[in-house]
XYZ file of C-alpha atoms in Angstrom:
538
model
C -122.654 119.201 -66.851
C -120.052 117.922 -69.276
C -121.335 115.080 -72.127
C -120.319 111.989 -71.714
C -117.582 112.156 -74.472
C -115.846 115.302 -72.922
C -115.897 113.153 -69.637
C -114.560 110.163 -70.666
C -111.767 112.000 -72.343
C -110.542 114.095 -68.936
C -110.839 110.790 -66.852
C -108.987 108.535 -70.006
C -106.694 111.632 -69.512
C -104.379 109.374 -66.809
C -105.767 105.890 -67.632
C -107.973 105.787 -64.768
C -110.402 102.972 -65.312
C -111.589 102.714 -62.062
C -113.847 105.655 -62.510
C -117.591 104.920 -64.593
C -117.745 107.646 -66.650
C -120.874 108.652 -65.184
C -119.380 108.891 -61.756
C -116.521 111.024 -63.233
C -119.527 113.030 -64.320
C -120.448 113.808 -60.570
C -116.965 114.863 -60.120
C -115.373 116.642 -63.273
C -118.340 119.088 -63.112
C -116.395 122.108 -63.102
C -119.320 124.630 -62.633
C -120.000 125.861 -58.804
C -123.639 124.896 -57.261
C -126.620 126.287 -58.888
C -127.487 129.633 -58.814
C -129.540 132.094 -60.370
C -128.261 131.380 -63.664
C -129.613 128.341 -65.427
C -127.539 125.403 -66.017
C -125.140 125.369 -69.483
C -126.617 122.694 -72.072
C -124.644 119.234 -71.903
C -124.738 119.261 -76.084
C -122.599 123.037 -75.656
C -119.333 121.028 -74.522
C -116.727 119.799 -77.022
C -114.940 116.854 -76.758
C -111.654 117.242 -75.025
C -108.789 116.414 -77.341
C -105.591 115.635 -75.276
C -101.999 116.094 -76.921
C -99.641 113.128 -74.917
C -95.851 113.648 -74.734
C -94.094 110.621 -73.182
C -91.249 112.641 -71.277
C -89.286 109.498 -69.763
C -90.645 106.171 -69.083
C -92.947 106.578 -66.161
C -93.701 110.206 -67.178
C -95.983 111.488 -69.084
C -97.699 114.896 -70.200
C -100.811 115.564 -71.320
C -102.283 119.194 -72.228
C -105.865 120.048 -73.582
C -108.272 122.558 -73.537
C -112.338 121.918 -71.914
C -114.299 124.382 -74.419
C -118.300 125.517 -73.759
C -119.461 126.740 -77.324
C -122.794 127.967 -75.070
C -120.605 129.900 -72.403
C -120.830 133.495 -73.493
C -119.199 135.517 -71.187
C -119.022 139.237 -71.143
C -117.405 142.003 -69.437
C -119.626 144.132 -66.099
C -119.020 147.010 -63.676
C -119.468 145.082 -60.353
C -120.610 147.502 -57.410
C -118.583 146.666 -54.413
C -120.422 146.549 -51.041
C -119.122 148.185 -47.766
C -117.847 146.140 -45.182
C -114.986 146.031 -42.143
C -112.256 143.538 -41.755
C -112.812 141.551 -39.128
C -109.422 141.101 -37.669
C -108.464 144.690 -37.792
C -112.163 146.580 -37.923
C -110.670 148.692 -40.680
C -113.501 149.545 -42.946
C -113.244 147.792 -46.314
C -114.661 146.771 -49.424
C -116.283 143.315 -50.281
C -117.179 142.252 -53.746
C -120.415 140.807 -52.350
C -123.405 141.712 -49.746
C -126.415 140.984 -48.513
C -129.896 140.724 -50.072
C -131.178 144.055 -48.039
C -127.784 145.604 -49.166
C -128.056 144.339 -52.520
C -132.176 145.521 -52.536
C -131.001 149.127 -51.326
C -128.295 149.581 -54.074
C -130.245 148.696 -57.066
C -132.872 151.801 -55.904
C -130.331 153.837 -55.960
C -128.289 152.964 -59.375
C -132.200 152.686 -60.864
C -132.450 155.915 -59.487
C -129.377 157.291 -61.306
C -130.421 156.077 -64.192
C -128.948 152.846 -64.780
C -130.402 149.076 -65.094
C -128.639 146.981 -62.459
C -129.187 143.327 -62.007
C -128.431 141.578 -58.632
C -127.149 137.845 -58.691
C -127.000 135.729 -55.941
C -123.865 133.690 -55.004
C -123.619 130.534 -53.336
C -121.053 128.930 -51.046
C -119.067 126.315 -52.773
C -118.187 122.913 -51.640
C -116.161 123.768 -49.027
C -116.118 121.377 -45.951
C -115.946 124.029 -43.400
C -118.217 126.432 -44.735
C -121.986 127.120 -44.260
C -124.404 126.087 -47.318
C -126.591 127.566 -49.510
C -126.561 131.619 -50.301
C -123.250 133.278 -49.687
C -124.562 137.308 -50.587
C -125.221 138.928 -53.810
C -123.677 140.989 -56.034
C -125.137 144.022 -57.968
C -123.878 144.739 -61.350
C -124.683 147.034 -64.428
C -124.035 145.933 -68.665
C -122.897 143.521 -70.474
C -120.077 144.530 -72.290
C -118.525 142.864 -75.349
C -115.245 144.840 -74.844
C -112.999 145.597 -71.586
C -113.127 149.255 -72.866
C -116.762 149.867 -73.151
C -117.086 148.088 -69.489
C -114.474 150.523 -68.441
C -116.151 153.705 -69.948
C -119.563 152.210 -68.568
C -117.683 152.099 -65.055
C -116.704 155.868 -65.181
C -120.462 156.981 -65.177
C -121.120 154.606 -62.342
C -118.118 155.373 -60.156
C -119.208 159.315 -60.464
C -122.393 158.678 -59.060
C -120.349 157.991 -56.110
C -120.216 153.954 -56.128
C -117.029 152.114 -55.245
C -117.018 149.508 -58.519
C -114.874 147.122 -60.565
C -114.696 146.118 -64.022
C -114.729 142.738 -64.271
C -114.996 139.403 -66.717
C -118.053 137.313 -66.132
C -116.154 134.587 -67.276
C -114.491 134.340 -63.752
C -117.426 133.695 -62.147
C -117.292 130.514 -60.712
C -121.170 130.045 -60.856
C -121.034 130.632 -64.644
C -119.731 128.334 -67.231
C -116.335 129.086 -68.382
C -115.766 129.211 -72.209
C -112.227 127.912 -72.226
C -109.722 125.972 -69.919
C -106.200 125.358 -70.677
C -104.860 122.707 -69.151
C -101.552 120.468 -68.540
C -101.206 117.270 -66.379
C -97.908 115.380 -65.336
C -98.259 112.340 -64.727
C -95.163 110.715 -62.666
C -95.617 107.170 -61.911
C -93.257 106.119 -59.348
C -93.286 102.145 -60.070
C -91.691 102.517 -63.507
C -90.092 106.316 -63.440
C -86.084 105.793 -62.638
C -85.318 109.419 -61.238
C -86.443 111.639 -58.445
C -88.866 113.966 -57.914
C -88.177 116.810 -55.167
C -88.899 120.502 -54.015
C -86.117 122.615 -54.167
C -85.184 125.801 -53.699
C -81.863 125.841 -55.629
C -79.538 126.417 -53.084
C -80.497 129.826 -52.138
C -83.938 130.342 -49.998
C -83.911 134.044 -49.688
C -83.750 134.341 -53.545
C -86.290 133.856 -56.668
C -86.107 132.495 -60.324
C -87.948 131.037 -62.591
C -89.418 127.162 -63.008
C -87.945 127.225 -66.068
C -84.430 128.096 -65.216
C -84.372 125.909 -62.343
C -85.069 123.301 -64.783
C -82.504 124.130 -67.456
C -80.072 124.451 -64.657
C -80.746 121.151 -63.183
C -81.639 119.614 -66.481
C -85.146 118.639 -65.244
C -87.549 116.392 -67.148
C -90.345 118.103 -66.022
C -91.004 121.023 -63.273
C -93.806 123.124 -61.860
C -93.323 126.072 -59.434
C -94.038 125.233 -55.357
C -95.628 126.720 -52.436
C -95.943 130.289 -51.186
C -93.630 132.266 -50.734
C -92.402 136.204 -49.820
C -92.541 138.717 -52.840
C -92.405 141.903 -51.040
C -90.136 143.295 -48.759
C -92.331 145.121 -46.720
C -93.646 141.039 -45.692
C -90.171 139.789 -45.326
C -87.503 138.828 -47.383
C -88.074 137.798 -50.953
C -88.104 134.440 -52.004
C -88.415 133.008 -48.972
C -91.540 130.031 -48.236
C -94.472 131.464 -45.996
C -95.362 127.947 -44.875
C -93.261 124.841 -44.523
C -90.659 123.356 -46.677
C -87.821 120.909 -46.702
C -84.867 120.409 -49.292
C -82.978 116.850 -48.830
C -84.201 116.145 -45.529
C -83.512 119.881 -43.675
C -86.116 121.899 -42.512
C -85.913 125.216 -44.444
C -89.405 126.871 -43.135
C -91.925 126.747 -40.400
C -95.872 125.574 -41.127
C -97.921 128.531 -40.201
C -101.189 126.589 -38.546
C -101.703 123.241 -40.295
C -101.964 123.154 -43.656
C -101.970 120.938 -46.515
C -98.475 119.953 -47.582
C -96.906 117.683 -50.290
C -94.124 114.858 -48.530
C -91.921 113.500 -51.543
C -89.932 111.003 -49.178
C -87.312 108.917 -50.635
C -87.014 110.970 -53.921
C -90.678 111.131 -54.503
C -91.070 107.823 -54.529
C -93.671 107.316 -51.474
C -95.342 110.728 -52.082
C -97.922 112.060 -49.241
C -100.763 114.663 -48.996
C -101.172 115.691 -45.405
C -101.318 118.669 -42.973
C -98.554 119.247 -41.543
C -97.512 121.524 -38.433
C -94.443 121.991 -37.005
C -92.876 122.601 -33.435
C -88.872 124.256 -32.892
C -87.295 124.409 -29.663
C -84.333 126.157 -28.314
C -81.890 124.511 -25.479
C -79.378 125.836 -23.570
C -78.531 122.669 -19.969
C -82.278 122.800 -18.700
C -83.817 126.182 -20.344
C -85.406 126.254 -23.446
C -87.262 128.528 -25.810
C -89.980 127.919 -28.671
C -88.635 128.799 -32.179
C -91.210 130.339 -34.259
C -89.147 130.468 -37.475
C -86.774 129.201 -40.047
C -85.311 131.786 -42.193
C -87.529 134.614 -42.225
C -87.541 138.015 -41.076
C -88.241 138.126 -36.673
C -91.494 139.891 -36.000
C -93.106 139.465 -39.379
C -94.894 135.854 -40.099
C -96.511 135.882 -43.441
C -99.783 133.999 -43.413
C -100.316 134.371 -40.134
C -100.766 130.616 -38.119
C -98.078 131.197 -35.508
C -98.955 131.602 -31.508
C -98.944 134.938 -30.512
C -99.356 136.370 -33.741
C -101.283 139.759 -34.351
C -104.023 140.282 -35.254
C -104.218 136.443 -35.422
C -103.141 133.434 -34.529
C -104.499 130.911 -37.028
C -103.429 130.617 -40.961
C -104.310 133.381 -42.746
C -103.582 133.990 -46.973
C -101.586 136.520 -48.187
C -101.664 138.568 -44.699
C -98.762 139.720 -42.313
C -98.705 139.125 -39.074
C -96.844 140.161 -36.670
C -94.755 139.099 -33.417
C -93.265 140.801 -30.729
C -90.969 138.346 -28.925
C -89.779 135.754 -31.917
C -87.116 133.742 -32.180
C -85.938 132.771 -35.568
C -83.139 130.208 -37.016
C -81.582 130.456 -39.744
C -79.904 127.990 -41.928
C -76.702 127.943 -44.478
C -79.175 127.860 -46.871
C -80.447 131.583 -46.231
C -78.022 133.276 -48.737
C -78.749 136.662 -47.963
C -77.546 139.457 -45.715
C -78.972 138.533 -42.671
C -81.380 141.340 -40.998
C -80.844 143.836 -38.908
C -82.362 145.447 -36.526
C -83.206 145.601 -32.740
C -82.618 142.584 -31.021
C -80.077 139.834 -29.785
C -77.905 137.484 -32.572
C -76.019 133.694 -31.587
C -73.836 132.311 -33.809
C -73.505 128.451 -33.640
C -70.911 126.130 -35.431
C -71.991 123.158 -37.256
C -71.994 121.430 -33.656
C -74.602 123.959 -31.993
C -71.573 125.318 -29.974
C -71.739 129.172 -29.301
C -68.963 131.068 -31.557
C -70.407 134.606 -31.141
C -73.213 137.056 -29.159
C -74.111 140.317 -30.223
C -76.154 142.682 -32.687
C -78.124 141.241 -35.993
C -76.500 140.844 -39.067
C -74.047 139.444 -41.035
C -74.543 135.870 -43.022
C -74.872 133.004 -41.737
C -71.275 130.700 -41.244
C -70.786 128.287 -43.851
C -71.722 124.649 -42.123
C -72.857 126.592 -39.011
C -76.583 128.235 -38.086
C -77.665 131.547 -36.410
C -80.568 132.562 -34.229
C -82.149 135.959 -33.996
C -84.131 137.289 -31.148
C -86.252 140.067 -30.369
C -88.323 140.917 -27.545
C -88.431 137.740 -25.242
C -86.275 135.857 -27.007
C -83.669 138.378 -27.109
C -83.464 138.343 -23.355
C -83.165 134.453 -23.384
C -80.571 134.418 -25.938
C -78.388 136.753 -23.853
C -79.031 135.142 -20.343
C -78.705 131.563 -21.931
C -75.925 132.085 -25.042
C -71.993 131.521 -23.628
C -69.145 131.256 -25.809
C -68.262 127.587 -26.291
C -71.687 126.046 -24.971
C -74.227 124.627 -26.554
C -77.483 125.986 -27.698
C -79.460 122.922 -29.392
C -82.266 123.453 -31.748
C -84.878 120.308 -31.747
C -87.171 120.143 -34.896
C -90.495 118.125 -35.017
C -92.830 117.660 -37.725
C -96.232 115.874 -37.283
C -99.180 115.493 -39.738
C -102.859 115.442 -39.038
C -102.821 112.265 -37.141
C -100.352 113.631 -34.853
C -97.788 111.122 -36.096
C -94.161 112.474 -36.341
C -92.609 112.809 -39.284
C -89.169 112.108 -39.817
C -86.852 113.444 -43.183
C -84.658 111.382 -44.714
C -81.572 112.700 -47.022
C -84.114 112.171 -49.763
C -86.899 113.352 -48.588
C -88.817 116.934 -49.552
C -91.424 119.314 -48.798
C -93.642 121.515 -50.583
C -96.549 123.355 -49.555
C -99.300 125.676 -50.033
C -103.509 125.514 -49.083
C -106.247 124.220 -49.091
C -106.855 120.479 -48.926
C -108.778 119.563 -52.175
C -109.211 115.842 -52.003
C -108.892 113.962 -49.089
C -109.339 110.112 -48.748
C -111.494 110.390 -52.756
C -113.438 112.446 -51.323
C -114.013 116.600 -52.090
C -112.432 118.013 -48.948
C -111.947 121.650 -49.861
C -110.811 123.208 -45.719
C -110.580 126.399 -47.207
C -111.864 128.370 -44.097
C -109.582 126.006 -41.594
C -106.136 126.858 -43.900
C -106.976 130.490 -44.500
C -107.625 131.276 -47.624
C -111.207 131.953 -46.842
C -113.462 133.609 -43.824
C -117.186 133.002 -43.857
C -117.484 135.749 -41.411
C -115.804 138.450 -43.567
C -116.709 138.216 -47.365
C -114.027 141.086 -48.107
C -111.229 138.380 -47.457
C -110.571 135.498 -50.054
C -113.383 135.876 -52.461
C -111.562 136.371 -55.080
C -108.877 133.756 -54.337
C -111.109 131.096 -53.498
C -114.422 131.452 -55.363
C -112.976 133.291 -58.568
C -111.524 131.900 -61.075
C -107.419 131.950 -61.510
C -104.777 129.956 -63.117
C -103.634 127.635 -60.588
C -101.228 124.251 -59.961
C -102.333 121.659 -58.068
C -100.585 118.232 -57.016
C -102.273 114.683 -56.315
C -101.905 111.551 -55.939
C -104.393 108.746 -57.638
C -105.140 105.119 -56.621
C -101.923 103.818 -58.237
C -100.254 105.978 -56.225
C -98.831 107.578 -59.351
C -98.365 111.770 -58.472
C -100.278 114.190 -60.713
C -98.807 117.754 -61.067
C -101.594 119.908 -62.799
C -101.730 123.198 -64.392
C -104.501 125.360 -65.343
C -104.183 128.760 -67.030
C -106.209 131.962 -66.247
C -106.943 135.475 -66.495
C -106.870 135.376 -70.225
C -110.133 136.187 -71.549
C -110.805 133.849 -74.134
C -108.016 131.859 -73.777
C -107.644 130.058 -70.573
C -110.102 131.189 -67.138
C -108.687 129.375 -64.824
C -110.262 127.137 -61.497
C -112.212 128.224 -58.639
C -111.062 126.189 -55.596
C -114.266 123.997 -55.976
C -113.368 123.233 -59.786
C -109.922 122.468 -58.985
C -110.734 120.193 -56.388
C -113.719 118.340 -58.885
C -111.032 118.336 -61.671
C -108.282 116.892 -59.522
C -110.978 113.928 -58.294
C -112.148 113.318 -61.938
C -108.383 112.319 -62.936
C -108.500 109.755 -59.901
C -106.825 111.814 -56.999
C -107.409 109.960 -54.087
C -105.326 112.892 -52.148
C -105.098 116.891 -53.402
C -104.180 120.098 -52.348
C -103.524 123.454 -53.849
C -100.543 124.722 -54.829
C -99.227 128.140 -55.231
C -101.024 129.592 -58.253
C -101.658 133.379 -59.990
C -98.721 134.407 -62.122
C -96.742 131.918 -60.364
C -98.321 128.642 -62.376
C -95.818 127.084 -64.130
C -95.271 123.785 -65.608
C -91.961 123.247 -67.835
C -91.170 120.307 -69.664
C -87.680 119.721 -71.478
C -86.381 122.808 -70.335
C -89.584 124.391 -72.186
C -92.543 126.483 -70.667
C -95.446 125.006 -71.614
C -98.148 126.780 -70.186
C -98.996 130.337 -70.722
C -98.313 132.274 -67.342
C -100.530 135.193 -66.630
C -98.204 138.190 -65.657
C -97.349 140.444 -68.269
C -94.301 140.705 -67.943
C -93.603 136.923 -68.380
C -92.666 133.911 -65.984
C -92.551 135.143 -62.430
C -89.585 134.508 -60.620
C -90.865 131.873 -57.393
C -89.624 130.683 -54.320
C -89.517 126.746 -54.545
C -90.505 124.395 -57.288
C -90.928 120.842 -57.559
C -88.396 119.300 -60.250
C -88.597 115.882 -61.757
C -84.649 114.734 -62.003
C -83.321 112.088 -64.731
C -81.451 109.366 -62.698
C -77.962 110.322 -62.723
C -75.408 107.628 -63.916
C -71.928 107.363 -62.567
């Protein structure tokens, strides 16, 4: 749907001249399947116009903005449509139903005296998803302003309607009027330095990308995976998925998700799915860890066995565990937790030093392990002063193959899959962050647009660290799932996956933000971040 000349600028964007423009066309496409609405004119797109900054040699930045002159988005009071969570059967609210549903509510906002419309919504390209219509969703006005939508939504909600004000520009079945973009390009063959996740030091704490960066005096950064920001899910700051920081294990996969391997100092990057298996010996008895540096009993995003309500990956939901056994690392800078349940202390030589309640910090060069249920009965029948409880840590990707860190290698990661082998390979329902079976859950993260950062890797095997801003109206809408994973493939990515995104998105270059986040209140403070290093002389 884009012209040719707005094409060939996004896939010029990296130098990729592997790509006919025309198949880039296929790909780029940032509008969702074809719905109701008819398609955008090609002659309503701009050409892109990219600003380059050469950061170091083997680096580069590029930033521009797709425009759609045609795209004339407007603000709507969406009518929400009843529904029960399907792990839980808590009754709920879904932004979408079905056609009788749909039918049954515009009789009865007609009959209140209003004009509702009802559009029908499509699955995306998701690989693990079913095809064609998805449900429908009944809305009333078009509203130039936020505030007339809002005052619209009053006399809607009072005729006893659950609703939501909302921007049509969103939509990821409509064309968006403006993107705002940034892509890093890090080319391993002729970039000196290294390229890592980190989680400065601390991983029970939060900061910015940007003073990561300054502090590290980073060429170029953008923020990581997903991570804890409330304490009722944990603590704060720390990764709800897998991570790694020069070659330790500093998290636990939850299921098997998409996950970003920087080994050698990012210069042999990987996408792959990753999962991850911890065990606990004491002579001949042993115990499955089910974390690294979280809170026992509480697994955010779900994907551990025995979980509650579930035991596969689930987004931005808490599950919980009744007999866990957790490490923790000298990297957990916190107070430890507290609470019921059994605590080992080990010296840097997995030799018992202590037994008792939780709490404390963990023992500089040393590790601790926290039980409850289960594996607080192990850890007392099993944990004697002097002996030796070891803690075995294996990694394996999709394949099953293990994966071994080196001092220099890292780990980031986040979901879905995007790209997989140059090929669209969006496993959204697989990793999570969608359920075909219960519309109330991931709608809005998966088929709505938000700002987002997403990592690839192209043909030359040069890694691509994107950006895309959102939830400014007017300025910047953001990326569905399926037009991140299009855009990602359009600059070349043979492999791409998701990163965290929302207020989180960050890129900084030269110490600089240079992408507009979406929280009010400024940058949001993250978990980890990837940082691209200068090489250090000396």
């Amino acid at each position: 749907m884009r012209t040719r000349a707005a094409l060939a600028a996004a896939v010029a964007l990296v130098g990729v001249n592997t790509l006919t423009v025309s198949g880039a066309a296929q790909a780029v496409a940032v509008s969702a399947p074809a719905s109701a609405h008819a398609p955008v004119p090609a002659s309503a797109f701009q050409q892109v116009q990219w600003k380059t900054d050469t950061v170091a040699p083997g680096i580069q930045v590029r930033s521009g903005v797709l425009q759609n002159k045609a795209a004339a988005p407007v603000w709507t009071v969406t009518v929400q449509a009843p529904a029960v969570n399907r792990l839980t059967g808590a009754a709920t609210w879904a932004p979408l139903g079905d056609r009788a549903w749909a039918g049954t509510t515009e009789e009865k906002l007609r009959a209140a005296g209003f004009e509702p419309r009802a559009e029908r919504v499509v699955w995306d390209e998701y690989a693990d998803t079913p095809r064609g219509t998805m449900g429908w969703q009944v809305r009333v006005g078009s509203y130039a302003t936020q505030a007339e939508a809002q005052s619209a939504n009053q006399a809607v909600a009072a005729g006893g309607f659950r609703t939501a004000v909302e921007w049509t520009g969103y939509d990821g079945r409509q064309a968006a009027d403006r993107e705002s973009i940034h892509v890093a390009v890090i080319d391993p063959a002729r970039f000196r330095g290294t390229v890592a996740s980190t989680h400065d030091g601390n991983v029970a704490d939060r900061e910015t990308t940007s003073s990561v960066a300054v502090q590290n005096g980073s060429l170029l950064a953008v923020n990581g995976g997903f991570f804890i920001t409330s304490d009722a899910d944990g603590v704060q700051g720390t990764v709800a998925g897998i991570s790694a920081y020069d070659g330790e294990l500093e998290s636990m996969a939850v299921g098997s998700r998409a996950a970003l391997v920087m080994a050698d100092g990012g210069r042999h990057p990987r996408i792959t799915d990753l999962s991850t298996t911890v065990t606990a010996r004491a002579k001949s008895s042993s115990y499955a860890v089910q974390g690294i540096n979280r809170l026992p009993g509480k697994v955010r995003n779900c994907g551990r066995p025995g979980a509650v309500p579930t035991e596969l990956a689930r987004h931005d939901t808490t599950c919980t565990l009744s007999d866990d056994l957790v490490k923790f690392t000298p990297r957990f800078g916190a107070a430890l937790p507290q609470g019921a349940g059994t605590q080992v202390v080990l010296d840097s030589k997995d030799r018992v030093v202590s037994t008792g309640s939780r709490g404390g910090t963990v023992p500089a060069g040393g590790s601790v392990l926290q039980g409850i249920g289960g594996a607080a009965d192990w850890l007392t029948a099993h944990a004697r002063e002097g002996e030796r409880i070891s803690v075995q840590e294996v990694i394996r990707d999709s394949a099953g193959r293990q994966i071994k860190l080196g001092a220099h290698d890292s780990i980031v990661s986040a979901a879905p899959t995007l790209v997989q082998n140059g090929r669209i390979a969006i496993d959204a329902a697989t990793e999570g962050t969608l359920d075909p079976l219960d519309l109330s859950f991931g709608f809005a993260w998966s088929n709505v647009r938000q700002p987002r950062t997403m990592a690839g890797i192209d043909g030359r095997g040069r890694l691509l660290l994107v950006t895309v801003d959102g939830r400014q109206p007017g300025v910047s809408e953001g990326f569905t799932l399926g037009e991140a994973a299009r855009f990602m493939r359009s600059l070349g990515a043979k492999q791409a996956l998701n990163l965290d995104g929302g207020g989180s998105s960050a890129m900084v270059v030269g110490g600089k933000l240079v992408n507009i986040t979406s929280d009010a209140t400024g940058e949001r403070a993250v978990g980890d971040t990837i940082q691209v290093l200068p090489a250090r002389r000396g």
